[in-house]
Short mmCIF file of C-alpha atoms in Angstrom, two decimals:
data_model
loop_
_atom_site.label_atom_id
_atom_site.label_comp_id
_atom_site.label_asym_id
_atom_site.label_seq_id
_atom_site.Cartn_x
_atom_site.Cartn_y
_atom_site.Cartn_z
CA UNK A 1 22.84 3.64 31.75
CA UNK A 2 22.49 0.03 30.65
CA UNK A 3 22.16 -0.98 27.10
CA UNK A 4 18.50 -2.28 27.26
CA UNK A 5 17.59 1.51 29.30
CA UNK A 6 19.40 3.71 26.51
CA UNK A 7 17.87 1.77 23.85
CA UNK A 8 14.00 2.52 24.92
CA UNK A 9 13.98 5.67 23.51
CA UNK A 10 14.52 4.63 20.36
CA UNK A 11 12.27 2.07 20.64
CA UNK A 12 9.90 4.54 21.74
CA UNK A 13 10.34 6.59 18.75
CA UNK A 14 10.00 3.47 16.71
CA UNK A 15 6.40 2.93 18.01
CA UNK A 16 5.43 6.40 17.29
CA UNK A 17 6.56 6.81 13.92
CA UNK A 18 4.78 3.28 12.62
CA UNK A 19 1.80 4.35 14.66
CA UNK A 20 1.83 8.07 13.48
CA UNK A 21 2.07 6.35 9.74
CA UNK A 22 -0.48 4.23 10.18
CA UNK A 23 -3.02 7.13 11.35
CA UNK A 24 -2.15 9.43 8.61
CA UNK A 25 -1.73 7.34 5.79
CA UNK A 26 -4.84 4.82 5.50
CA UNK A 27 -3.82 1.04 5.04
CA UNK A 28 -6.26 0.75 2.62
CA UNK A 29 -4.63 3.25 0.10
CA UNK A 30 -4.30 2.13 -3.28
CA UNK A 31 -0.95 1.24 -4.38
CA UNK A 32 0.63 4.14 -6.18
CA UNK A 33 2.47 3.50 -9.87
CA UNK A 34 5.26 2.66 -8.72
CA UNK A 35 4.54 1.06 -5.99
CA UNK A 36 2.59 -1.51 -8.59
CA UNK A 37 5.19 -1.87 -10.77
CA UNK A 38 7.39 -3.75 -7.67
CA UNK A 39 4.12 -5.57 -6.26
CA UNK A 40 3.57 -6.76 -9.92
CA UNK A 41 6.29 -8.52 -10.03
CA UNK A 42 4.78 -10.98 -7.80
CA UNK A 43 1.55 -12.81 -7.33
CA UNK A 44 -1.02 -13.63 -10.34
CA UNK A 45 -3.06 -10.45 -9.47
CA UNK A 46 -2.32 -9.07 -12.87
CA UNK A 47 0.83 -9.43 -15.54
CA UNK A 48 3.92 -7.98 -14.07
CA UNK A 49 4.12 -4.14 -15.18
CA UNK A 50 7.37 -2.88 -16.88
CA UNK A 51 10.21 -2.72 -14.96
CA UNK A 52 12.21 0.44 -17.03
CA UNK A 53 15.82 0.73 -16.68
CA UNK A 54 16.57 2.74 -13.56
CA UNK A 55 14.75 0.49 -11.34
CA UNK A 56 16.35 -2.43 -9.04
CA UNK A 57 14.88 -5.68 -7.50
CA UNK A 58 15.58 -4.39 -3.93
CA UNK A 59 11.69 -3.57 -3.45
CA UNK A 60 10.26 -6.27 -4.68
CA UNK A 61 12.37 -8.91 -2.66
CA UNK A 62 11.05 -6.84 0.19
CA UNK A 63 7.57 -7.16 -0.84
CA UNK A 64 8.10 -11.04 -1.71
CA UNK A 65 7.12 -12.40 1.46
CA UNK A 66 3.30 -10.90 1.45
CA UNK A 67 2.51 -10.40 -2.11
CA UNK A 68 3.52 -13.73 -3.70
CA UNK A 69 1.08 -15.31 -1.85
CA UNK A 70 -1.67 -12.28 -0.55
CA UNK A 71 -3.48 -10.22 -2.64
CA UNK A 72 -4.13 -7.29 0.09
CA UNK A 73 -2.75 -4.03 0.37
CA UNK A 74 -3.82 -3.95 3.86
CA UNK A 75 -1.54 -6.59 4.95
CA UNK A 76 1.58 -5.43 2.72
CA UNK A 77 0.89 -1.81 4.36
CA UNK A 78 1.08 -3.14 7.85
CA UNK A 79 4.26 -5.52 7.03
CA UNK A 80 5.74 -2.71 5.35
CA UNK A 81 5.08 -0.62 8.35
CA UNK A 82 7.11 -3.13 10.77
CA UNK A 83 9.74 -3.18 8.21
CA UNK A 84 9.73 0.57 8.17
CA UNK A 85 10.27 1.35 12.00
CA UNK A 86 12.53 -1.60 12.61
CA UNK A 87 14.97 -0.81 9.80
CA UNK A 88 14.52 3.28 10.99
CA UNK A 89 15.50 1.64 14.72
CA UNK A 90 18.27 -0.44 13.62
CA UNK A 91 19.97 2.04 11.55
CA UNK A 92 19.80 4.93 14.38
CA UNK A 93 20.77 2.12 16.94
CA UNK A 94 24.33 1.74 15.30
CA UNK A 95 24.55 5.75 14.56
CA UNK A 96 24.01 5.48 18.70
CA UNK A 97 27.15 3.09 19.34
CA UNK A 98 28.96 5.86 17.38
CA UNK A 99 27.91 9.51 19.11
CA UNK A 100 27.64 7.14 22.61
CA UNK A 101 24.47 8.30 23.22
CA UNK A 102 21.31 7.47 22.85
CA UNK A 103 18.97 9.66 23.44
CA UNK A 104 20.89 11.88 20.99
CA UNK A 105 20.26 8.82 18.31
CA UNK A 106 16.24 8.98 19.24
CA UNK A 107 16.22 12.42 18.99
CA UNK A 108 17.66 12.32 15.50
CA UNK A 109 15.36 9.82 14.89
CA UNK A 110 12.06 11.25 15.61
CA UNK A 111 13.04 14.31 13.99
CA UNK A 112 13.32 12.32 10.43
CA UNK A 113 10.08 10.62 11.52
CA UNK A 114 8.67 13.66 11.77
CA UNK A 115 8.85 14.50 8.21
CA UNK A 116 5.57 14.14 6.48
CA UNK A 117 7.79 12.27 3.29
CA UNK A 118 9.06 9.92 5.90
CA UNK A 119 5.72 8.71 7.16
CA UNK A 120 3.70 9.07 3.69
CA UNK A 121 6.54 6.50 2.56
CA UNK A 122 6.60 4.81 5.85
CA UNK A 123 3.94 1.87 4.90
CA UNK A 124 4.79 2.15 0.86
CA UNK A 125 6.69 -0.04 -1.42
CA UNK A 126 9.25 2.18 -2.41
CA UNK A 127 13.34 2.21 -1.99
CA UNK A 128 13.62 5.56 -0.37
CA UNK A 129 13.59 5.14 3.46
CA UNK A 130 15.28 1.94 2.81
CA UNK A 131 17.99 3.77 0.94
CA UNK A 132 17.69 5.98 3.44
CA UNK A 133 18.13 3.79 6.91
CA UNK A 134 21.11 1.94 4.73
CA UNK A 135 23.13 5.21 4.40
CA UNK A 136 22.89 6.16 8.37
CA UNK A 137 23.79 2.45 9.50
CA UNK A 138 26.46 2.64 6.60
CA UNK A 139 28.43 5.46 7.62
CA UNK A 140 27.65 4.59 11.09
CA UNK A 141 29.74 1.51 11.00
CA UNK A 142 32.17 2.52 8.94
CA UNK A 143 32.73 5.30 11.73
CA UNK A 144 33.11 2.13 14.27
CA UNK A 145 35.34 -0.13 12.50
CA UNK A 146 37.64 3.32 11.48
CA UNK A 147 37.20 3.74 15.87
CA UNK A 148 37.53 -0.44 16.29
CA UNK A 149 39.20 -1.64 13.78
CA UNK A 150 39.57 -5.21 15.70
CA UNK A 151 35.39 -5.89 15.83
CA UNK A 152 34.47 -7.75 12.59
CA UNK A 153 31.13 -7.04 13.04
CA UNK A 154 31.55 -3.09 12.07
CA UNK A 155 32.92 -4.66 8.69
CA UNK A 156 30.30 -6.80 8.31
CA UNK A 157 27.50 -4.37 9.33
CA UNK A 158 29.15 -2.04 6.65
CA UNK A 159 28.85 -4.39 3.79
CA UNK A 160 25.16 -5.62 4.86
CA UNK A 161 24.19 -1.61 4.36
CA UNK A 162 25.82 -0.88 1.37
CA UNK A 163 24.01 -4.07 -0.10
CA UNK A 164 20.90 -3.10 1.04
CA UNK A 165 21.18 0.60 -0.45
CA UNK A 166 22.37 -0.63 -3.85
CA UNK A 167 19.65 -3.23 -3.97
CA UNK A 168 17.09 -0.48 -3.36
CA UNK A 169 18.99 2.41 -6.15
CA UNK A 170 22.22 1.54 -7.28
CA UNK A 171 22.48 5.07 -8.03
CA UNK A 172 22.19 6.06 -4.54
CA UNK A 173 24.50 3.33 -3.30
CA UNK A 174 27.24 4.93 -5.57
CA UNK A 175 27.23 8.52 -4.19
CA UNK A 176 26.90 6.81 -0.77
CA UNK A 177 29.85 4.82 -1.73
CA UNK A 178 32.15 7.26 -2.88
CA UNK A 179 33.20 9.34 -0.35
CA UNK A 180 32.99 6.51 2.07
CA UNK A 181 35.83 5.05 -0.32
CA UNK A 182 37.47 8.62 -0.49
CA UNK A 183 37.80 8.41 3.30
CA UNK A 184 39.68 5.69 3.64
CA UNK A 185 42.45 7.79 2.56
CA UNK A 186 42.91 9.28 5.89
CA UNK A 187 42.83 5.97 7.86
CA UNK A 188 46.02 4.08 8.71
CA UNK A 189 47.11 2.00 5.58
CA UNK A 190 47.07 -1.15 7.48
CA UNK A 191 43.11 -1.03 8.05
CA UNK A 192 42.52 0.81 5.04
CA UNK A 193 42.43 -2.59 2.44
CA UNK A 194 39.55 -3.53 5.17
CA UNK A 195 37.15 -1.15 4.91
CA UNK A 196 37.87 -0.57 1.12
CA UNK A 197 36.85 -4.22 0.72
CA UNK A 198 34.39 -4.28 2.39
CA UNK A 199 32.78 -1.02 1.12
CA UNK A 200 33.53 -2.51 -2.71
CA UNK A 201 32.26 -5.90 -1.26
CA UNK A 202 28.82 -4.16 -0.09
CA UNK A 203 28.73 -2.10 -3.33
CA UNK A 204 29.40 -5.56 -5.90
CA UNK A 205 26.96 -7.78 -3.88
CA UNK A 206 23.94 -5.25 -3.44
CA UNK A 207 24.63 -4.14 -7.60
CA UNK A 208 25.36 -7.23 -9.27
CA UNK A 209 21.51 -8.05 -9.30
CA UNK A 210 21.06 -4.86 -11.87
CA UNK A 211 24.23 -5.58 -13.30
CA UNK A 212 23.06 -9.09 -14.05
CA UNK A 213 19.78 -8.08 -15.70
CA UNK A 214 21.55 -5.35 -17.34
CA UNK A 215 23.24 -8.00 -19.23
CA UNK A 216 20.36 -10.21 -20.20
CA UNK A 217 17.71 -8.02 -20.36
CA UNK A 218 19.36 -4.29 -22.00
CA UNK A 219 22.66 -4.99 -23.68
CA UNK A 220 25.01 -4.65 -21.22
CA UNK A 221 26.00 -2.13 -18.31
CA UNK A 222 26.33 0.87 -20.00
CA UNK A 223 23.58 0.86 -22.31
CA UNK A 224 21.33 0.20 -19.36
CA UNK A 225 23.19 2.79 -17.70
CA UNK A 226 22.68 4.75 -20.69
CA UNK A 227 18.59 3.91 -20.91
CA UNK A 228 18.43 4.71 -17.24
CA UNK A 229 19.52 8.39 -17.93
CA UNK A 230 17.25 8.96 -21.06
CA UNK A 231 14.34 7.59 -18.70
CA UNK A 232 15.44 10.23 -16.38
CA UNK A 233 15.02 12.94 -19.30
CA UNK A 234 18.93 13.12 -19.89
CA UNK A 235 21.31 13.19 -16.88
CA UNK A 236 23.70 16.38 -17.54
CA UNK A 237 24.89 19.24 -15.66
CA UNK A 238 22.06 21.55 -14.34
CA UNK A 239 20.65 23.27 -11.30
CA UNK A 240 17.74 22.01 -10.39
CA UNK A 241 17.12 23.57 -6.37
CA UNK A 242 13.86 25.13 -7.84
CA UNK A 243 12.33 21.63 -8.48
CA UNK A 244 13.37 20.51 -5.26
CA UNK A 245 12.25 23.45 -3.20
CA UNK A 246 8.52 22.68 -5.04
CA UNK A 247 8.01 19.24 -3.54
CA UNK A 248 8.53 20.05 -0.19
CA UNK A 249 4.81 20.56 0.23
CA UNK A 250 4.06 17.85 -2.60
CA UNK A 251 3.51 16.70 -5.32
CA UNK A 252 5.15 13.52 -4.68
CA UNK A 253 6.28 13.50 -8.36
CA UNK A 254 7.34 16.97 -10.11
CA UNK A 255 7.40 16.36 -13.96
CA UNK A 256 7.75 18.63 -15.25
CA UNK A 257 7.90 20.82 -11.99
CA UNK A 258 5.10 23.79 -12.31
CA UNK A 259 4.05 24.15 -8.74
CA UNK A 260 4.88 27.13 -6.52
CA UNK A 261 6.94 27.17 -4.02
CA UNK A 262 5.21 27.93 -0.20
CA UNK A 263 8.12 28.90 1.85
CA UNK A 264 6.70 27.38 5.20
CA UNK A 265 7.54 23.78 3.96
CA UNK A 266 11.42 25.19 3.53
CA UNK A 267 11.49 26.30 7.27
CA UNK A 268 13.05 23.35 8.56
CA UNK A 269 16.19 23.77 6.15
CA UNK A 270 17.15 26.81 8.50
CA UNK A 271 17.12 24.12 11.51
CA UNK A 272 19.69 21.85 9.75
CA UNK A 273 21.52 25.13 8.60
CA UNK A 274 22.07 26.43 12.21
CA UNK A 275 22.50 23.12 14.01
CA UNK A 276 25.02 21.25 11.46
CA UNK A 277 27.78 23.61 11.82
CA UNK A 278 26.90 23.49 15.71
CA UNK A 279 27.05 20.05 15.76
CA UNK A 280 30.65 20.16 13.66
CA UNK A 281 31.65 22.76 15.93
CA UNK A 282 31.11 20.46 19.27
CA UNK A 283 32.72 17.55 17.46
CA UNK A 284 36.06 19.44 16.81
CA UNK A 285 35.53 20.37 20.28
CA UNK A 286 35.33 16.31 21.59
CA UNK A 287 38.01 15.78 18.99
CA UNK A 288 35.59 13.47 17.07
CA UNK A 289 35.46 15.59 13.70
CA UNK A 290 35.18 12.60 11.60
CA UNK A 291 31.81 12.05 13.25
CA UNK A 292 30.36 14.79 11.75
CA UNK A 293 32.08 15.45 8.85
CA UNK A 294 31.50 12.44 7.28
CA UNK A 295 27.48 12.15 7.58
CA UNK A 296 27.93 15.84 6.24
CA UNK A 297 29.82 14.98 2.95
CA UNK A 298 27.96 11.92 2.08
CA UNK A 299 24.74 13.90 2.86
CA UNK A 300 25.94 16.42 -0.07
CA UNK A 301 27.09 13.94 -1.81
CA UNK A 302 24.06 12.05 -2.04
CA UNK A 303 21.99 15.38 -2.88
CA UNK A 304 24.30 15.94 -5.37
CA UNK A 305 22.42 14.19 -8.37
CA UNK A 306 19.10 15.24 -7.66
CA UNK A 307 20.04 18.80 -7.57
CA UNK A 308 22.75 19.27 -10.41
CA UNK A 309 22.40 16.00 -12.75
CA UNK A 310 18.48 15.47 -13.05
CA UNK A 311 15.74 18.18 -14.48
CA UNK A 312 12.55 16.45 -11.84
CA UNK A 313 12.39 16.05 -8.83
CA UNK A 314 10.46 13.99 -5.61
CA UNK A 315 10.24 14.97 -2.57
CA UNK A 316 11.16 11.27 -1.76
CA UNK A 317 14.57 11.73 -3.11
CA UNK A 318 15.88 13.47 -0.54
CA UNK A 319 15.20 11.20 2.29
CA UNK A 320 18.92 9.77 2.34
CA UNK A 321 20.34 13.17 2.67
CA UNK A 322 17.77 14.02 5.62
CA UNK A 323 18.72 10.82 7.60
CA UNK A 324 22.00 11.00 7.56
CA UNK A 325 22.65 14.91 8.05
CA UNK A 326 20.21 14.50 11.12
CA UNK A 327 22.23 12.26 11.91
CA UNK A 328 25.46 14.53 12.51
CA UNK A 329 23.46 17.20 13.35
CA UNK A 330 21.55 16.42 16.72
CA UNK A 331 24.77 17.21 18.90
CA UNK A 332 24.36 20.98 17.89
CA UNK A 333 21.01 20.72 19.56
CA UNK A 334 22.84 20.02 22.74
CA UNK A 335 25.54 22.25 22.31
CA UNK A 336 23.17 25.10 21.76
CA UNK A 337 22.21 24.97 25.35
CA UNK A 338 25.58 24.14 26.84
CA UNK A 339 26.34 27.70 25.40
CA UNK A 340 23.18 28.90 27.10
CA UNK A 341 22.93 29.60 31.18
CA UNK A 342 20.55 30.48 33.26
CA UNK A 343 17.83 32.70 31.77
CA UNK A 344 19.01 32.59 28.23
CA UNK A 345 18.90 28.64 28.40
CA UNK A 346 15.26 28.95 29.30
CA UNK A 347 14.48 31.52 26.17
CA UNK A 348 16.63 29.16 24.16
CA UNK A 349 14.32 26.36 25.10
CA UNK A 350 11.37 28.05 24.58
CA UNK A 351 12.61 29.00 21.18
CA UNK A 352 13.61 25.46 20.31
CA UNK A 353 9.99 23.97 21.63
CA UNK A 354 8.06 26.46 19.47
CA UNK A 355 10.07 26.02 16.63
CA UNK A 356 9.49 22.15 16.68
CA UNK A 357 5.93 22.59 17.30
CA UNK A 358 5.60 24.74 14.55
CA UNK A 359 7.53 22.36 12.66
CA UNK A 360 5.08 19.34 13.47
CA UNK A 361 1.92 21.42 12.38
CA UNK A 362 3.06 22.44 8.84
CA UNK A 363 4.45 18.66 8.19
CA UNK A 364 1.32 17.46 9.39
CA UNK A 365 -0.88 20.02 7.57
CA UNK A 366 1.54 18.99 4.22
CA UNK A 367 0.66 15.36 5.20
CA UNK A 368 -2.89 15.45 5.67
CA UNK A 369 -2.91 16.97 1.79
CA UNK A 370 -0.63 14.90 -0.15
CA UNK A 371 -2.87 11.68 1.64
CA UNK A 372 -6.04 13.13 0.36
CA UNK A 373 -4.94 14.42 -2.99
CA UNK A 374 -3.56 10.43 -3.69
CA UNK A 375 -6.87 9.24 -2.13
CA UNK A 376 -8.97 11.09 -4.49
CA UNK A 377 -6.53 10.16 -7.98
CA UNK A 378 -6.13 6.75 -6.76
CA UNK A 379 -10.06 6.78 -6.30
CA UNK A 380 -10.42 7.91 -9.95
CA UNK A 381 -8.67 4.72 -10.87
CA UNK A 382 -10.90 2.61 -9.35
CA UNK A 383 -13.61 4.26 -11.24
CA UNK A 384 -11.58 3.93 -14.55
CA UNK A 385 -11.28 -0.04 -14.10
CA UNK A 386 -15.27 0.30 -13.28
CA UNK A 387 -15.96 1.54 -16.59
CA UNK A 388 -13.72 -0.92 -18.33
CA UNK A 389 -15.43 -3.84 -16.41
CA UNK A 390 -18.82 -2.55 -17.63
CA UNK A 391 -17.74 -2.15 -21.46
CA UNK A 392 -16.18 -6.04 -21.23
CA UNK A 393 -12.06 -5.18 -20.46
CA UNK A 394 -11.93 -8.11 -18.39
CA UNK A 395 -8.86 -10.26 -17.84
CA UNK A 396 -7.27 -11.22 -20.66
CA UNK A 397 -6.79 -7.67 -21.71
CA UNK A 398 -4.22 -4.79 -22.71
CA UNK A 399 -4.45 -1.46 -21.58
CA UNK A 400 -2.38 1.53 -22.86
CA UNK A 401 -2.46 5.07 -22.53
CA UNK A 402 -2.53 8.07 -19.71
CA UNK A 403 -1.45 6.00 -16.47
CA UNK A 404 -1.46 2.87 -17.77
CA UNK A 405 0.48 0.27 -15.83
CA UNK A 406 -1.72 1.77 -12.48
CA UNK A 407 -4.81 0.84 -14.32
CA UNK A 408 -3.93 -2.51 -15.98
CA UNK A 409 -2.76 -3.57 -12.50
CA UNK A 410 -5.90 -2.76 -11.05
CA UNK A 411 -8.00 -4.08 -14.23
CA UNK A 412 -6.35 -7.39 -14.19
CA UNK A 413 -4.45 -6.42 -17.89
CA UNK A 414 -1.53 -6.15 -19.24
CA UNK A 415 0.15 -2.69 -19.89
CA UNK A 416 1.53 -1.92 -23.12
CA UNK A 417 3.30 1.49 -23.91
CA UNK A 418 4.41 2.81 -27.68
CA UNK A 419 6.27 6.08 -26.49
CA UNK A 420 7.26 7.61 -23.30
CA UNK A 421 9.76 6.32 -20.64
CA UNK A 422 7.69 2.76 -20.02
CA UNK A 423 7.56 2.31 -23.67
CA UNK A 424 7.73 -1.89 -23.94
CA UNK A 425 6.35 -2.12 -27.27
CA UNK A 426 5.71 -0.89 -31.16
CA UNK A 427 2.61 0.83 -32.20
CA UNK A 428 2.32 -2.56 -34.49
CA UNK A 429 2.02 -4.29 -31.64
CA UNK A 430 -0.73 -2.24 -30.15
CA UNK A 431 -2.46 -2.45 -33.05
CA UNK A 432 -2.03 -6.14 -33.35
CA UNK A 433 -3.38 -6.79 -29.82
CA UNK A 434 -6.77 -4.16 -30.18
CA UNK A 435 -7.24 -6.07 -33.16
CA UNK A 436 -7.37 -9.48 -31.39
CA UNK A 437 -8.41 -9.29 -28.27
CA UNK A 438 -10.02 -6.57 -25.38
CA UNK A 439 -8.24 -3.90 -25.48
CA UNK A 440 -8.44 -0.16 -24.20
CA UNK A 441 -7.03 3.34 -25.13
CA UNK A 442 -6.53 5.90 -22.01
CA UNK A 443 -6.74 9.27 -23.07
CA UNK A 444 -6.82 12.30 -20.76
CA UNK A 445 -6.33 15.93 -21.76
CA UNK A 446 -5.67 15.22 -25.59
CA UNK A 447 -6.95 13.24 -28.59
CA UNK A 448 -6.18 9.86 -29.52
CA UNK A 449 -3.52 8.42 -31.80
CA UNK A 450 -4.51 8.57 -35.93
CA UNK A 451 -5.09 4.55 -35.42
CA UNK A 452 -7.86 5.25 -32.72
CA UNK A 453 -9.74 8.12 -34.04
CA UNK A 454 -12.59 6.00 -35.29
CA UNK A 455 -12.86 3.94 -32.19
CA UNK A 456 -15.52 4.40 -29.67
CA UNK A 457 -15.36 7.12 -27.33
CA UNK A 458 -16.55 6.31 -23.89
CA UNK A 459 -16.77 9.66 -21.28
CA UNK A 460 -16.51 8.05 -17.71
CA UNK A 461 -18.60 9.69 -14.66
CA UNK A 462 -17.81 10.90 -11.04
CA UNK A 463 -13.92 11.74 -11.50
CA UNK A 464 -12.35 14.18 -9.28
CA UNK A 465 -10.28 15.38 -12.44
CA UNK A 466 -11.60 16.04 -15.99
CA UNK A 467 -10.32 15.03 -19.29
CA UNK A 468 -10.55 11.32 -19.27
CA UNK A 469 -12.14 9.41 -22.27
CA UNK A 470 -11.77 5.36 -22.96
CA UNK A 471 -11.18 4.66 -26.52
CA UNK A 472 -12.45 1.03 -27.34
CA UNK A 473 -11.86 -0.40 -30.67
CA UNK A 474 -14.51 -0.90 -33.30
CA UNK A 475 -15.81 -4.53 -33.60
#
């Protein structure tokens, strides 16, 4: 099989997955918070929002080239699509110079297309499936240059994916990093100053961006380190499976984490249980055991915050650990039937087509609801900014309150925060700037601040959830 034949598939699956994102998740969709936090950055839409300590610049240098000069979601949804697919193709493409074959690469590939996070995120501006493609290409040429240690382009490759992951979440780029630098213990000491170069050299060039701000803009590394965990509620030792078992269906933001947990969304963990060791199994087997247990310890690795150091969770989170597990674990599939003959291979097949079909429907049915419940809140913002356009919070303006920064971006204002983890300023200050200028309150499910009681209340119509009020200041 030629090159250009073995990489169709892939391309195939490329197609599909941009095309099945595109379907499900409207171009047209509102950016989410966070999403307008890294557009904001750019443009003159509205003032940038605050950037809080655990985020990095990786997102919105991806977003530069559309929304510095275009103010449309539509077109940053569709170039974010392209990105999407080509960086999910690239990343599998290497993983397929490494297992030597292809169709075992596309396979693993359309399965973590298949994922409802994966194509909810597919078209968003968020670091996830970035952080996510950058793992699998990562260990995939590390696994090359450790197999061809005289091609500088594994080396090279290697330090282009670690940049990318810790431009995206330096956090994630330094339990991807670890055990990749842990492994080169076990390679002959004469490559092993190579790859630990180039894995520090990845690390250094994709972090020094947030190191850099860390310095100018929060006092140094380790108290923006340090901010970064109190805007993460504390990071210390806890279990937090629970949390993460919740999101599987949605929301796409637990916190605090109240929802139950419906056991069909956790169905596909049992795939990845039976097929991993499989897959480790049949690389013993080919005597290519680093192949798999690599992908498998960075893949725990890189679930290891988000289920023992962090009290939230996202179903986004996990994306990393999906890619790169899948990764390793696609060669179980296909020693699951070379332990299968005659009739028994055909029950095993059958077994293995219902199960993915299965699989498909309850993504897709998880899908279908987290894109209509963020269709109907993001619709509620529009109808927010309506009412603040009607009662004069036009541009210049400040905005504070429940879901703020969203609303400001939308409104054309400024956000400004006195408390919480996006806090950027002193209740002085918000006092000072309702005082002088348009200025709103955003109050949903409580009662004002002591300073605002005597403003006007304004109730605001047609919301798919209750317990809104605008607060506008006496004049």
């Amino acid at each position: 099989m030629t090159s250009r034949s073995g990489a169709r598939p892939l391309v195939a699956v490329c197609v599909i997955f941009a095309a099945a994102s595109l379907v499900a998740v409207p171009a047209g969709l509102d950016l989410g918070w966070d999403e307008v936090v890294y557009v904001s950055q750019h443009g003159n839409h509205a003032p940038p929002a605050f950037m809080s300590a655990p985020r990095a610049r990786g997102v919105t240098l991806l977003v530069w080239p559309v929304a510095s000069w275009l103010d449309s979601t539509v077109v940053l949804r569709l170039f974010l699509t392209v990105t999407a697919a080509a960086s999910l193709g690239l990343a599998f493409w290497v993983w397929s110079r490494v297992s030597r074959r292809p169709g075992a690469a596309a396979i693993a590939a359309g399965l973590y297309g298949s994922l409802w996070t994966a194509l909810f995120y597919a078209n968003a501006a968020m670091p996830n499936h970035y952080t996510a493609m950058a793992a699998v290409a990562a260990v995939g040429c590390f696994l090359l240059a450790v197999a061809e240690p005289a091609r500088p382009g594994a080396y090279l490759g290697l330090v282009a994916a670690l940049a990318v992951a810790a431009l995206m979440r330096p956090a994630d780029a330094f339990w991807l990093g670890l055990p990749l630098l842990a492994a080169t213990v076990a390679v002959p000491a004469f490559r092993r100053w190579r790859l630990t170069a180039a894995v520090v050299a990845g690390l250094v060039l994709g972090g020094a961006p947030w190191a850099v701000e860390a310095e100018l803009r929060y006092g140094g590394l380790l108290e923006r380190i340090r901010q970064a965990g109190q805007v993460q509620g504390g990071t210390k030792l806890q279990f937090s499976l629970g949390q993460v078992i919740s999101t599987l269906d949605g929301p796409i933001l637990c916190r605090p984490c109240g929802s139950p947990v419906r056991w069909p969304a956790v169905l596909w963990w049992l795939g990845l249980a039976v097929l991993v060791p499989l897959a480790v199994r049949a690389a013993h087997r080919a005597g290519m055991a680093r192949t798999a247990w690599l992908p498998l310890v960075i893949a725990t690795a890189m679930t290891f915050p988000y289920l023992f150091l962090i009290g939230y969770s996202a179903p986004r989170f996990l994306l990393p650990t999906y890619a790169v597990a899948l990764a390793c674990a696609i060669p179980g599939l296909a020693a699951l039937f070379s332990t299968a003959v005659g009739q028994r291979r055909r029950v095993v097949a059958a077994v293995v087509a219902l199960g993915f079909a299965g699989h498909l429907a309850i993504q897709a049915g998880i899908l279908h609801h987290v894109v209509a419940e963020q269709v109907r809140s993001r619709g509620d913002w529009t109808r927010l900014v309506q009412t603040l356009r009607s009662h004069g919070v036009r541009p210049p303006c400040v905005i504070s309150g429940h879901e703020a920064i969203p609303i400001a971006y939308y409104a054309g204002c400024r956000a400004m925060e006195d408390r919480g983890y996006n806090r950027n300023a002193s209740t002085a200050q918000l006092r000072q700037a309702a005082a002088t200028g348009r200025f709103a309150l955003l109050v949903k499910n409580s009662a004002p601040p002591d300073w605002a009681r005597d403003w006007h209340r304004i109730s605001v119509p047609n919301l798919t959830t209750s317990g809104w009020a605008v607060y506008l200041p006496q004049r």
